[in-house]
Amino acid sequence: MSGSLEVGMETTEGFEVPTTDPVCIVGGTGALGFGLALRLGQAGVPVIIGSRDGERAKEAAERAGKAVPGGRYSGHENQDAVKGTELVILSVPFRSQSETLTNLKQALTPEHLVIDATVPLAAAVSGKATRTLGVWQGSAAQQAQEMVPEGVRVVSAFHTVSAALLADLGHELDEDVLICGDSKEDKARVARLVDAISGLRPVDCGRLEMARILEQLTALIISINVRNKVRAGIRITGLPTP
Amino acid sequence: MSGSLEVGMETTEGFEVPTTDPVCIVGGTGALGFGLALRLGQAGVPVIIGSRDGERAKEAAERAGKAVPGGRYSGHENQDAVKGTELVILSVPFRSQSETLTNLKQALTPEHLVIDATVPLAAAVSGKATRTLGVWQGSAAQQAQEMVPEGVRVVSAFHTVSAALLADLGHELDEDVLICGDSKEDKARVARLVDAISGLRPVDCGRLEMARILEQLTALIISINVRNKVRAGIRITGLPTP
C-alpha cells in the first residue's frame, strides 16, 4: 500500500480527473455507500465496494461502472475489500456496525484509516429516524475507535450528505462535509478525498469526540427534510470561500 | 397585549422598517441577548431589555439606543420586562436558566411565548465550551418547558448565530436560525421575528425535542471557530431560496 493519498491528474475520456489511492467502502451496496462510490468513481478515485456478500458487492460494482463510464470499480466481500487500500469508509447501518468491525478485526491493520459514517439513529431499534440512541462510548465513531485493532485510526464524516443526491449524478452538490478526528494528518487526508468530489467542501470540526454532535445532524437533517419536503444538507457560513 | 405579531411597515428616519409587537429579552445585557436587541431594534421591533438588575437593563437599553438610532428600547428588571409583551427571548447562561425561570413564575402567563436560546455548555460547570451537559429533560428548552407555568409555550431558537456578529452592525448576516417547537403557529411567529432581521432565515427543524440537537450546535460552532479562526454559522442547503 502506498503511504498517502496523492491527488494527481490524468486524462480519462478527454476529462482531467484527479487520481488517488483506491478507497474501500464497507457497506458500499447500501444507499449512502453506493452514492459515495458513484461520486468518488466520477472523481477518478478507484473504488472497492465491500459487502458481507461478495456477489452483491460485485453486482454493485458493475452497476456503478455502468452509471459512471470511466469509473474504476471492483466488488469484494468486506474482509477482502479492505485489504486493497488504506482508506476505508465504513457505511453500514448502526445495528451492523459492531458485527462488521468484529468481522474486520483480522483484516484491519495500523495502515488503515477508517472513515466512519455510521449514525446511531433510533431507527436501528424500530424508533424514529429523527431520534438517536445513546452510545456508551459517546458516538458510533468512538465505538468504532474502541473496536478497531490497536493503531487503526478513525475519522468521522459524511453524516449530512443525502444518499439520494449523491446517487443523482445530474444533481450539482453544494454543501459541506463535517469531519472530526484526533489526528490533523488523518483529517487532512479525508479532506482531500472530500475535496475530490465536486461540490463538497470539507470542514474540520475538531476531535473525534465531536462525532457525538455530528452524528446527531443526520437526525436533524431528516427532521428538516420531513418538515420542508426537501433533501437538505449543511453549509457552515463564515469560512473562507473555497 | 395584542394577539399576534403583525409585521407592518412604517417610515422611520426615511427608511421603511417593519413594525411588530415588542419583544422582551430576558438576559438582554448578555452578549447574545444584547446582539439580538441591536438587530431587532434595527428591524423596527421595540425591545424591552430584561436583567436581574434593573439598572443594568436601563444602561443596556441606553447603549442600544445609541448604537441603533431610531431603535425603540427600554430596560427593566426581568419580572417587569416580561409584562410588557407576549414574546420573551430567554437568553441567559445555562447555570442561570432554572433560577431565572423560577423568578419569572408569577410574571409569565399563558399569553407568553418563550423563545429559549439557552445552551447547556459544559462551560457552566467550568468544562469546555465545545462540550455540553446532559439535561435530564433532554435539553435546556425542554427544561424550560417543564418549568414555565401551565399554558406558556416554549420554542427553541438562536443557538448558532454569533453574538459578536449580531453586535457588529456593519456585518451583513447571511445564515439560518434553526427553530423547533411543538406548535406550528408559535414557530411561525418566531419565524416572522427572525425574518425581520436582515440576513437571517428561519428553518423549521421539528418538535421541541429536537432542541437536544440544536443546542449541541453551539458547541459544534465553537469547535469550528477554534479550529478555523472564524465566526461560523449554519446554512441549511436544499431549501427554496428565500
GROMACS .gro file of C-alpha atoms in nm:
model
  484
    1MET     CA    1   0.000   0.000   0.000
    2SER     CA    2   0.129   0.348  -0.074
    3GLY     CA    3   0.171   0.586   0.214
    4SER     CA    4  -0.050   0.879   0.131
    5LEU     CA    5  -0.344   0.994  -0.071
    6GLU     CA    6  -0.176   1.171  -0.359
    7VAL     CA    7  -0.421   1.358  -0.577
    8GLY     CA    8  -0.272   1.392  -0.925
    9MET     CA    9  -0.442   1.449  -1.258
   10GLU     CA   10  -0.479   1.215  -1.552
   11THR     CA   11  -0.689   1.227  -1.862
   12THR     CA   12  -0.984   0.988  -1.886
   13GLU     CA   13  -1.213   1.013  -2.186
   14GLY     CA   14  -1.098   1.366  -2.252
   15PHE     CA   15  -1.162   1.494  -1.899
   16GLU     CA   16  -0.896   1.574  -1.643
   17VAL     CA   17  -0.988   1.390  -1.328
   18PRO     CA   18  -0.796   1.363  -1.003
   19THR     CA   19  -0.641   1.027  -0.927
   20THR     CA   20  -0.590   0.894  -0.578
   21ASP     CA   21  -0.522   0.577  -0.390
   22PRO     CA   22  -0.821   0.345  -0.400
   23VAL     CA   23  -1.093   0.375  -0.140
   24CYS     CA   24  -1.280   0.081   0.005
   25ILE     CA   25  -1.643   0.133   0.102
   26VAL     CA   26  -1.757  -0.124   0.356
   27GLY     CA   27  -2.132  -0.129   0.313
   28GLY     CA   28  -2.091   0.003  -0.039
   29THR     CA   29  -2.410  -0.167  -0.154
   30GLY     CA   30  -2.618   0.049   0.084
   31ALA     CA   31  -2.768   0.383  -0.021
   32LEU     CA   32  -2.502   0.616   0.126
   33GLY     CA   33  -2.212   0.386   0.041
   34PHE     CA   34  -2.325   0.339  -0.317
   35GLY     CA   35  -2.385   0.713  -0.361
   36LEU     CA   36  -2.032   0.783  -0.235
   37ALA     CA   37  -1.899   0.512  -0.468
   38LEU     CA   38  -2.057   0.684  -0.767
   39ARG     CA   39  -1.922   1.027  -0.680
   40LEU     CA   40  -1.574   0.904  -0.589
   41GLY     CA   41  -1.555   0.698  -0.908
   42GLN     CA   42  -1.661   1.005  -1.102
   43ALA     CA   43  -1.379   1.197  -0.932
   44GLY     CA   44  -1.127   0.943  -1.061
   45VAL     CA   45  -1.085   0.760  -0.731
   46PRO     CA   46  -1.067   0.380  -0.773
   47VAL     CA   47  -1.342   0.232  -0.553
   48ILE     CA   48  -1.351  -0.111  -0.395
   49ILE     CA   49  -1.708  -0.187  -0.295
   50GLY     CA   50  -1.730  -0.412   0.010
   51SER     CA   51  -2.028  -0.611   0.128
   52ARG     CA   52  -2.093  -0.905   0.359
   53ASP     CA   53  -2.197  -1.079   0.038
   54GLY     CA   54  -1.920  -1.081  -0.223
   55GLU     CA   55  -2.169  -1.140  -0.505
   56ARG     CA   56  -2.375  -0.835  -0.411
   57ALA     CA   57  -2.053  -0.633  -0.396
   58LYS     CA   58  -1.958  -0.741  -0.748
   59GLU     CA   59  -2.307  -0.665  -0.875
   60ALA     CA   60  -2.294  -0.314  -0.718
   61ALA     CA   61  -1.950  -0.254  -0.873
   62GLU     CA   62  -2.091  -0.343  -1.217
   63ARG     CA   63  -2.389  -0.115  -1.161
   64ALA     CA   64  -2.157   0.169  -1.055
   65GLY     CA   65  -1.939   0.114  -1.362
   66LYS     CA   66  -2.242   0.149  -1.586
   67ALA     CA   67  -2.352   0.470  -1.412
   68VAL     CA   68  -2.002   0.620  -1.422
   69PRO     CA   69  -1.829   0.540  -1.751
   70GLY     CA   70  -1.456   0.553  -1.689
   71GLY     CA   71  -1.504   0.488  -1.318
   72ARG     CA   72  -1.281   0.217  -1.172
   73TYR     CA   73  -1.481  -0.023  -0.958
   74SER     CA   74  -1.437  -0.365  -0.809
   75GLY     CA   75  -1.651  -0.557  -0.562
   76HIS     CA   76  -1.543  -0.795  -0.285
   77GLU     CA   77  -1.652  -0.942   0.044
   78ASN     CA   78  -1.569  -0.683   0.316
   79GLN     CA   79  -1.261  -0.859   0.458
   80ASP     CA   80  -1.100  -0.888   0.115
   81ALA     CA   81  -1.214  -0.541   0.014
   82VAL     CA   82  -1.025  -0.360   0.291
   83LYS     CA   83  -0.701  -0.540   0.202
   84GLY     CA   84  -0.676  -0.346  -0.122
   85THR     CA   85  -0.636   0.001   0.026
   86GLU     CA   86  -0.557   0.212   0.334
   87LEU     CA   87  -0.869   0.426   0.318
   88VAL     CA   88  -1.184   0.252   0.438
   89ILE     CA   89  -1.522   0.422   0.452
   90LEU     CA   90  -1.748   0.243   0.699
   91SER     CA   91  -2.102   0.298   0.579
   92VAL     CA   92  -2.325   0.043   0.746
   93PRO     CA   93  -2.646   0.070   0.950
   94PHE     CA   94  -2.571   0.127   1.318
   95ARG     CA   95  -2.718  -0.210   1.410
   96SER     CA   96  -2.449  -0.376   1.195
   97GLN     CA   97  -2.153  -0.158   1.294
   98SER     CA   98  -2.030  -0.369   1.583
   99GLU     CA   99  -2.063  -0.702   1.397
  100THR     CA  100  -1.895  -0.557   1.088
  101LEU     CA  101  -1.596  -0.431   1.288
  102THR     CA  102  -1.567  -0.762   1.471
  103ASN     CA  103  -1.551  -0.939   1.135
  104LEU     CA  104  -1.283  -0.696   1.015
  105LYS     CA  105  -1.056  -0.746   1.320
  106GLN     CA  106  -0.814  -0.968   1.125
  107ALA     CA  107  -0.823  -0.756   0.811
  108LEU     CA  108  -0.762  -0.408   0.955
  109THR     CA  109  -0.401  -0.309   1.022
  110PRO     CA  110  -0.232   0.008   1.151
  111GLU     CA  111  -0.200   0.119   0.788
  112HIS     CA  112  -0.577   0.162   0.773
  113LEU     CA  113  -0.762   0.485   0.823
  114VAL     CA  114  -1.131   0.419   0.885
  115ILE     CA  115  -1.374   0.692   0.788
  116ASP     CA  116  -1.680   0.614   0.996
  117ALA     CA  117  -2.013   0.737   0.860
  118THR     CA  118  -2.228   0.535   1.099
  119VAL     CA  119  -2.515   0.714   1.271
  120PRO     CA  120  -2.695   0.567   1.573
  121LEU     CA  121  -3.046   0.653   1.454
  122ALA     CA  122  -3.321   0.517   1.676
  123ALA     CA  123  -3.450   0.353   1.358
  124ALA     CA  124  -3.195   0.078   1.441
  125VAL     CA  125  -3.436  -0.039   1.713
  126SER     CA  126  -3.754   0.048   1.524
  127GLY     CA  127  -3.757   0.400   1.667
  128LYS     CA  128  -3.779   0.726   1.475
  129ALA     CA  129  -3.512   0.836   1.228
  130THR     CA  130  -3.537   1.185   1.382
  131ARG     CA  131  -3.410   1.046   1.712
  132THR     CA  132  -3.082   0.885   1.807
  133LEU     CA  133  -2.968   0.622   2.052
  134GLY     CA  134  -2.723   0.691   2.331
  135VAL     CA  135  -2.396   0.511   2.264
  136TRP     CA  136  -2.192   0.426   2.571
  137GLN     CA  137  -1.867   0.547   2.412
  138GLY     CA  138  -2.033   0.877   2.318
  139SER     CA  139  -2.085   0.817   1.948
  140ALA     CA  140  -2.074   0.547   1.684
  141ALA     CA  141  -1.736   0.679   1.571
  142GLN     CA  142  -1.596   0.645   1.922
  143GLN     CA  143  -1.738   0.294   1.939
  144ALA     CA  144  -1.557   0.223   1.612
  145GLN     CA  145  -1.233   0.364   1.755
  146GLU     CA  146  -1.270   0.135   2.055
  147MET     CA  147  -1.337  -0.171   1.838
  148VAL     CA  148  -1.070  -0.144   1.568
  149PRO     CA  149  -0.733  -0.312   1.627
  150GLU     CA  150  -0.468  -0.101   1.800
  151GLY     CA  151  -0.307   0.153   1.570
  152VAL     CA  152  -0.604   0.183   1.331
  153ARG     CA  153  -0.725   0.542   1.327
  154VAL     CA  154  -1.085   0.657   1.294
  155VAL     CA  155  -1.216   0.979   1.144
  156SER     CA  156  -1.589   1.060   1.141
  157ALA     CA  157  -1.751   1.213   0.830
  158PHE     CA  158  -2.033   1.205   0.572
  159HIS     CA  159  -2.329   1.234   0.813
  160THR     CA  160  -2.523   1.510   0.640
  161VAL     CA  161  -2.491   1.436   0.270
  162SER     CA  162  -2.807   1.291   0.117
  163ALA     CA  163  -2.757   0.943  -0.029
  164ALA     CA  164  -3.020   1.023  -0.292
  165LEU     CA  165  -2.843   1.342  -0.404
  166LEU     CA  166  -2.509   1.161  -0.419
  167ALA     CA  167  -2.665   0.895  -0.642
  168ASP     CA  168  -2.834   1.154  -0.863
  169LEU     CA  169  -2.533   1.234  -1.078
  170GLY     CA  170  -2.728   1.508  -1.256
  171HIS     CA  171  -2.752   1.697  -0.927
  172GLU     CA  172  -2.481   1.952  -0.857
  173LEU     CA  173  -2.375   1.909  -0.498
  174ASP     CA  174  -2.325   2.228  -0.300
  175GLU     CA  175  -2.268   2.153   0.067
  176ASP     CA  176  -2.017   2.075   0.338
  177VAL     CA  177  -1.887   1.751   0.482
  178LEU     CA  178  -1.819   1.792   0.852
  179ILE     CA  179  -1.516   1.596   0.969
  180CYS     CA  180  -1.380   1.519   1.314
  181GLY     CA  181  -1.091   1.311   1.436
  182ASP     CA  182  -0.794   1.314   1.668
  183SER     CA  183  -0.519   1.343   1.405
  184LYS     CA  184  -0.481   1.651   1.188
  185GLU     CA  185  -0.296   1.448   0.926
  186ASP     CA  186  -0.574   1.191   0.905
  187LYS     CA  187  -0.837   1.464   0.878
  188ALA     CA  188  -0.636   1.635   0.604
  189ARG     CA  189  -0.628   1.307   0.413
  190VAL     CA  190  -1.006   1.270   0.442
  191ALA     CA  191  -1.045   1.636   0.348
  192ARG     CA  192  -0.854   1.575   0.024
  193LEU     CA  193  -1.087   1.286  -0.054
  194VAL     CA  194  -1.393   1.505   0.010
  195ASP     CA  195  -1.241   1.783  -0.199
  196ALA     CA  196  -1.210   1.541  -0.490
  197ILE     CA  197  -1.590   1.523  -0.508
  198SER     CA  198  -1.720   1.822  -0.698
  199GLY     CA  199  -1.944   2.047  -0.486
  200LEU     CA  200  -1.842   1.909  -0.146
  201ARG     CA  201  -1.627   2.110   0.095
  202PRO     CA  202  -1.458   1.952   0.399
  203VAL     CA  203  -1.481   2.133   0.734
  204ASP     CA  204  -1.264   2.037   1.030
  205CYS     CA  205  -1.495   2.023   1.334
  206GLY     CA  206  -1.245   1.916   1.597
  207ARG     CA  207  -1.159   1.600   1.786
  208LEU     CA  208  -1.324   1.261   1.739
  209GLU     CA  209  -1.549   1.324   2.040
  210MET     CA  210  -1.733   1.584   1.829
  211ALA     CA  211  -1.885   1.286   1.646
  212ARG     CA  212  -2.138   1.295   1.933
  213ILE     CA  213  -2.271   1.609   1.769
  214LEU     CA  214  -2.202   1.534   1.402
  215GLU     CA  215  -2.393   1.205   1.421
  216GLN     CA  216  -2.696   1.389   1.561
  217LEU     CA  217  -2.703   1.602   1.248
  218THR     CA  218  -2.836   1.313   1.040
  219ALA     CA  219  -3.146   1.305   1.260
  220LEU     CA  220  -3.173   1.684   1.231
  221ILE     CA  221  -3.145   1.673   0.853
  222ILE     CA  222  -3.411   1.401   0.837
  223SER     CA  223  -3.641   1.615   1.052
  224ILE     CA  224  -3.583   1.918   0.829
  225ASN     CA  225  -3.646   1.703   0.520
  226VAL     CA  226  -3.978   1.581   0.659
  227ARG     CA  227  -4.094   1.931   0.759
  228ASN     CA  228  -3.985   2.106   0.444
  229LYS     CA  229  -4.014   1.828   0.184
  230VAL     CA  230  -3.655   1.874   0.067
  231ARG     CA  231  -3.321   1.693   0.069
  232ALA     CA  232  -3.131   1.923   0.299
  233GLY     CA  233  -2.760   1.945   0.367
  234ILE     CA  234  -2.539   2.171   0.575
  235ARG     CA  235  -2.316   2.464   0.493
  236ILE     CA  236  -2.101   2.630   0.754
  237THR     CA  237  -2.107   3.006   0.699
  238GLY     CA  238  -1.823   3.243   0.777
  239LEU     CA  239  -1.546   3.021   0.639
  240PRO     CA  240  -1.325   3.147   0.359
  241THR     CA  241  -1.483   3.056   0.023
  242PRO     CA  242  -1.308   2.756  -0.131
  243MET     CA  243  -5.141   4.257   2.476
  244SER     CA  244  -5.232   4.211   2.113
  245GLY     CA  245  -5.287   3.861   1.988
  246SER     CA  246  -5.030   3.822   1.714
  247LEU     CA  247  -4.707   3.952   1.577
  248GLU     CA  248  -4.823   4.170   1.292
  249VAL     CA  249  -4.539   4.290   1.077
  250GLY     CA  250  -4.641   4.615   0.911
  251MET     CA  251  -4.428   4.891   0.763
  252GLU     CA  252  -4.376   5.243   0.884
  253THR     CA  253  -4.127   5.511   0.794
  254THR     CA  254  -3.853   5.589   1.047
  255GLU     CA  255  -3.588   5.842   0.951
  256GLY     CA  256  -3.659   5.792   0.584
  257PHE     CA  257  -3.628   5.411   0.592
  258GLU     CA  258  -3.914   5.166   0.571
  259VAL     CA  259  -3.882   4.930   0.861
  260PRO     CA  260  -4.111   4.651   0.975
  261THR     CA  261  -4.300   4.709   1.297
  262THR     CA  262  -4.402   4.434   1.533
  263ASP     CA  263  -4.518   4.377   1.884
  264PRO     CA  264  -4.242   4.443   2.133
  265VAL     CA  265  -4.002   4.165   2.227
  266CYS     CA  266  -3.861   4.119   2.574
  267ILE     CA  267  -3.511   3.980   2.603
  268VAL     CA  268  -3.452   3.822   2.943
  269GLY     CA  269  -3.075   3.834   2.980
  270GLY     CA  270  -3.060   4.119   2.731
  271THR     CA  271  -2.745   4.257   2.890
  272GLY     CA  272  -2.551   3.941   2.794
  273ALA     CA  273  -2.361   3.909   2.466
  274LEU     CA  274  -2.622   3.712   2.266
  275GLY     CA  275  -2.918   3.897   2.415
  276PHE     CA  276  -2.765   4.238   2.351
  277GLY     CA  277  -2.670   4.142   1.994
  278LEU     CA  278  -3.028   4.031   1.929
  279ALA     CA  279  -3.153   4.354   2.086
  280LEU     CA  280  -2.945   4.559   1.843
  281ARG     CA  281  -3.060   4.368   1.535
  282LEU     CA  282  -3.426   4.357   1.640
  283GLY     CA  283  -3.423   4.728   1.721
  284GLN     CA  284  -3.269   4.793   1.382
  285ALA     CA  285  -3.552   4.592   1.227
  286GLY     CA  286  -3.806   4.822   1.388
  287VAL     CA  287  -3.905   4.583   1.667
  288PRO     CA  288  -3.949   4.754   2.004
  289VAL     CA  289  -3.717   4.579   2.250
  290ILE     CA  290  -3.757   4.552   2.625
  291ILE     CA  291  -3.424   4.456   2.775
  292GLY     CA  292  -3.460   4.250   3.090
  293SER     CA  293  -3.197   4.183   3.354
  294ARG     CA  294  -3.184   4.064   3.714
  295ASP     CA  295  -3.058   4.417   3.780
  296GLY     CA  296  -3.299   4.686   3.658
  297GLU     CA  297  -3.025   4.947   3.648
  298ARG     CA  298  -2.805   4.734   3.423
  299ALA     CA  299  -3.109   4.677   3.197
  300LYS     CA  300  -3.166   5.052   3.168
  301GLU     CA  301  -2.799   5.111   3.095
  302ALA     CA  302  -2.803   4.845   2.822
  303ALA     CA  303  -3.117   4.997   2.669
  304GLU     CA  304  -2.943   5.336   2.653
  305ARG     CA  305  -2.637   5.177   2.496
  306ALA     CA  306  -2.855   5.001   2.238
  307GLY     CA  307  -3.037   5.324   2.159
  308LYS     CA  308  -2.707   5.494   2.087
  309ALA     CA  309  -2.593   5.210   1.861
  310VAL     CA  310  -2.923   5.197   1.674
  311PRO     CA  311  -3.060   5.546   1.618
  312GLY     CA  312  -3.436   5.516   1.578
  313GLY     CA  313  -3.441   5.189   1.771
  314ARG     CA  314  -3.702   5.168   2.046
  315TYR     CA  315  -3.552   5.033   2.367
  316SER     CA  316  -3.643   5.021   2.732
  317GLY     CA  317  -3.479   4.839   3.022
  318HIS     CA  318  -3.640   4.675   3.325
  319GLU     CA  319  -3.585   4.411   3.588
  320ASN     CA  320  -3.679   4.074   3.428
  321GLN     CA  321  -4.016   4.030   3.602
  322ASP     CA  322  -4.136   4.373   3.492
  323ALA     CA  323  -3.981   4.336   3.148
  324VAL     CA  324  -4.187   4.029   3.052
  325LYS     CA  325  -4.511   4.203   3.149
  326GLY     CA  326  -4.481   4.439   2.855
  327THR     CA  327  -4.507   4.182   2.577
  328GLU     CA  328  -4.606   3.829   2.475
  329LEU     CA  329  -4.276   3.742   2.308
  330VAL     CA  330  -3.996   3.663   2.550
  331ILE     CA  331  -3.649   3.561   2.438
  332LEU     CA  332  -3.471   3.375   2.717
  333SER     CA  333  -3.100   3.437   2.668
  334VAL     CA  334  -2.921   3.352   2.989
  335PRO     CA  335  -2.628   3.125   3.075
  336PHE     CA  336  -2.742   2.769   3.139
  337ARG     CA  337  -2.638   2.788   3.502
  338SER     CA  338  -2.891   3.073   3.550
  339GLN     CA  339  -3.179   2.928   3.345
  340SER     CA  340  -3.353   2.744   3.624
  341GLU     CA  341  -3.327   3.030   3.874
  342THR     CA  342  -3.441   3.282   3.614
  343LEU     CA  343  -3.750   3.079   3.526
  344THR     CA  344  -3.831   3.026   3.895
  345ASN     CA  345  -3.820   3.402   3.945
  346LEU     CA  346  -4.049   3.452   3.644
  347LYS     CA  347  -4.317   3.206   3.766
  348GLN     CA  348  -4.552   3.485   3.876
  349ALA     CA  349  -4.485   3.704   3.573
  350LEU     CA  350  -4.532   3.452   3.290
  351THR     CA  351  -4.889   3.385   3.177
  352PRO     CA  352  -5.044   3.167   2.905
  353GLU     CA  353  -5.022   3.469   2.672
  354HIS     CA  354  -4.645   3.436   2.674
  355LEU     CA  355  -4.441   3.260   2.411
  356VAL     CA  356  -4.089   3.193   2.541
  357ILE     CA  357  -3.812   3.167   2.283
  358ASP     CA  358  -3.543   2.974   2.464
  359ALA     CA  359  -3.186   3.028   2.345
  360THR     CA  360  -3.021   2.857   2.641
  361VAL     CA  361  -2.742   2.611   2.568
  362PRO     CA  362  -2.614   2.365   2.829
  363LEU     CA  363  -2.245   2.415   2.752
  364ALA     CA  364  -2.013   2.233   2.989
  365ALA     CA  365  -1.860   2.577   3.050
  366ALA     CA  366  -2.145   2.618   3.301
  367VAL     CA  367  -1.953   2.385   3.534
  368SER     CA  368  -1.606   2.503   3.428
  369GLY     CA  369  -1.591   2.244   3.148
  370LYS     CA  370  -1.518   2.306   2.781
  371ALA     CA  371  -1.742   2.520   2.560
  372THR     CA  372  -1.706   2.253   2.291
  373ARG     CA  373  -1.886   2.005   2.518
  374THR     CA  374  -2.234   2.002   2.661
  375LEU     CA  375  -2.400   1.876   2.975
  376GLY     CA  376  -2.671   1.613   2.975
  377VAL     CA  377  -3.001   1.767   3.080
  378TRP     CA  378  -3.248   1.527   3.241
  379GLN     CA  379  -3.539   1.661   3.033
  380GLY     CA  380  -3.333   1.617   2.715
  381SER     CA  381  -3.244   1.980   2.650
  382ALA     CA  382  -3.243   2.323   2.809
  383ALA     CA  383  -3.555   2.411   2.607
  384GLN     CA  384  -3.738   2.108   2.742
  385GLN     CA  385  -3.629   2.202   3.092
  386ALA     CA  386  -3.774   2.548   3.024
  387GLN     CA  387  -4.100   2.393   2.901
  388GLU     CA  388  -4.120   2.191   3.223
  389MET     CA  389  -4.053   2.496   3.440
  390VAL     CA  390  -4.280   2.761   3.291
  391PRO     CA  391  -4.635   2.795   3.427
  392GLU     CA  392  -4.900   2.582   3.256
  393GLY     CA  393  -5.011   2.724   2.923
  394VAL     CA  394  -4.687   2.907   2.849
  395ARG     CA  395  -4.535   2.773   2.527
  396VAL     CA  396  -4.165   2.732   2.452
  397VAL     CA  397  -3.989   2.747   2.118
  398SER     CA  398  -3.614   2.690   2.087
  399ALA     CA  399  -3.402   2.912   1.859
  400PHE     CA  400  -3.091   3.129   1.811
  401HIS     CA  401  -2.825   2.870   1.902
  402THR     CA  402  -2.590   2.916   1.610
  403VAL     CA  403  -2.581   3.291   1.549
  404SER     CA  404  -2.262   3.456   1.671
  405ALA     CA  405  -2.323   3.720   1.939
  406ALA     CA  406  -2.023   3.914   1.807
  407LEU     CA  407  -2.157   3.920   1.451
  408LEU     CA  408  -2.501   4.028   1.573
  409ALA     CA  409  -2.343   4.316   1.763
  410ASP     CA  410  -2.127   4.415   1.466
  411LEU     CA  411  -2.391   4.613   1.281
  412GLY     CA  412  -2.154   4.667   0.989
  413HIS     CA  413  -2.153   4.290   0.928
  414GLU     CA  414  -2.411   4.160   0.681
  415LEU     CA  415  -2.562   3.848   0.832
  416ASP     CA  416  -2.609   3.554   0.596
  417GLU     CA  417  -2.716   3.246   0.783
  418ASP     CA  418  -3.005   3.042   0.918
  419VAL     CA  419  -3.178   3.033   1.254
  420LEU     CA  420  -3.288   2.679   1.333
  421ILE     CA  421  -3.618   2.666   1.519
  422CYS     CA  422  -3.801   2.385   1.691
  423GLY     CA  423  -4.121   2.369   1.892
  424ASP     CA  424  -4.443   2.177   1.932
  425SER     CA  425  -4.679   2.437   1.782
  426LYS     CA  426  -4.663   2.532   1.415
  427GLU     CA  427  -4.832   2.863   1.494
  428ASP     CA  428  -4.576   2.951   1.760
  429LYS     CA  429  -4.289   2.857   1.528
  430ALA     CA  430  -4.439   3.069   1.250
  431ARG     CA  431  -4.448   3.363   1.490
  432VAL     CA  432  -4.084   3.317   1.580
  433ALA     CA  433  -4.003   3.272   1.212
  434ARG     CA  434  -4.157   3.612   1.135
  435LEU     CA  435  -3.942   3.766   1.407
  436VAL     CA  436  -3.629   3.603   1.262
  437ASP     CA  437  -3.730   3.714   0.913
  438ALA     CA  438  -3.746   4.072   1.035
  439ILE     CA  439  -3.368   4.061   1.093
  440SER     CA  440  -3.192   4.121   0.764
  441GLY     CA  441  -2.978   3.827   0.655
  442LEU     CA  442  -3.130   3.566   0.886
  443ARG     CA  443  -3.357   3.291   0.756
  444PRO     CA  444  -3.574   3.078   0.986
  445VAL     CA  445  -3.578   2.699   0.933
  446ASP     CA  446  -3.836   2.475   1.099
  447CYS     CA  447  -3.650   2.177   1.244
  448GLY     CA  448  -3.937   1.991   1.403
  449ARG     CA  449  -4.073   1.935   1.751
  450LEU     CA  450  -3.930   2.084   2.071
  451GLU     CA  451  -3.741   1.761   2.143
  452MET     CA  452  -3.512   1.850   1.850
  453ALA     CA  453  -3.364   2.113   2.084
  454ARG     CA  454  -3.150   1.822   2.206
  455ILE     CA  455  -2.971   1.851   1.875
  456LEU     CA  456  -2.998   2.226   1.810
  457GLU     CA  457  -2.840   2.308   2.145
  458GLN     CA  458  -2.542   2.087   2.060
  459LEU     CA  459  -2.479   2.302   1.755
  460THR     CA  460  -2.346   2.586   1.970
  461ALA     CA  461  -2.067   2.358   2.091
  462LEU     CA  462  -2.005   2.247   1.732
  463ILE     CA  463  -1.985   2.607   1.608
  464ILE     CA  464  -1.746   2.695   1.889
  465SER     CA  465  -1.525   2.399   1.793
  466ILE     CA  466  -1.530   2.506   1.426
  467ASN     CA  467  -1.448   2.864   1.528
  468VAL     CA  468  -1.148   2.749   1.730
  469ARG     CA  469  -1.016   2.522   1.453
  470ASN     CA  470  -1.068   2.764   1.168
  471LYS     CA  471  -1.031   3.102   1.341
  472VAL     CA  472  -1.368   3.225   1.214
  473ARG     CA  473  -1.713   3.315   1.342
  474ALA     CA  474  -1.912   3.037   1.185
  475GLY     CA  475  -2.284   2.998   1.140
  476ILE     CA  476  -2.510   2.743   0.974
  477ARG     CA  477  -2.697   2.736   0.645
  478ILE     CA  478  -2.926   2.451   0.554
  479THR     CA  479  -2.881   2.369   0.186
  480GLY     CA  480  -3.152   2.238  -0.045
  481LEU     CA  481  -3.427   2.469   0.084
  482PRO     CA  482  -3.601   2.703  -0.158
  483THR     CA  483  -3.412   3.035  -0.169
  484PRO     CA  484  -3.595   3.299   0.034
   0.00000   0.00000   0.00000
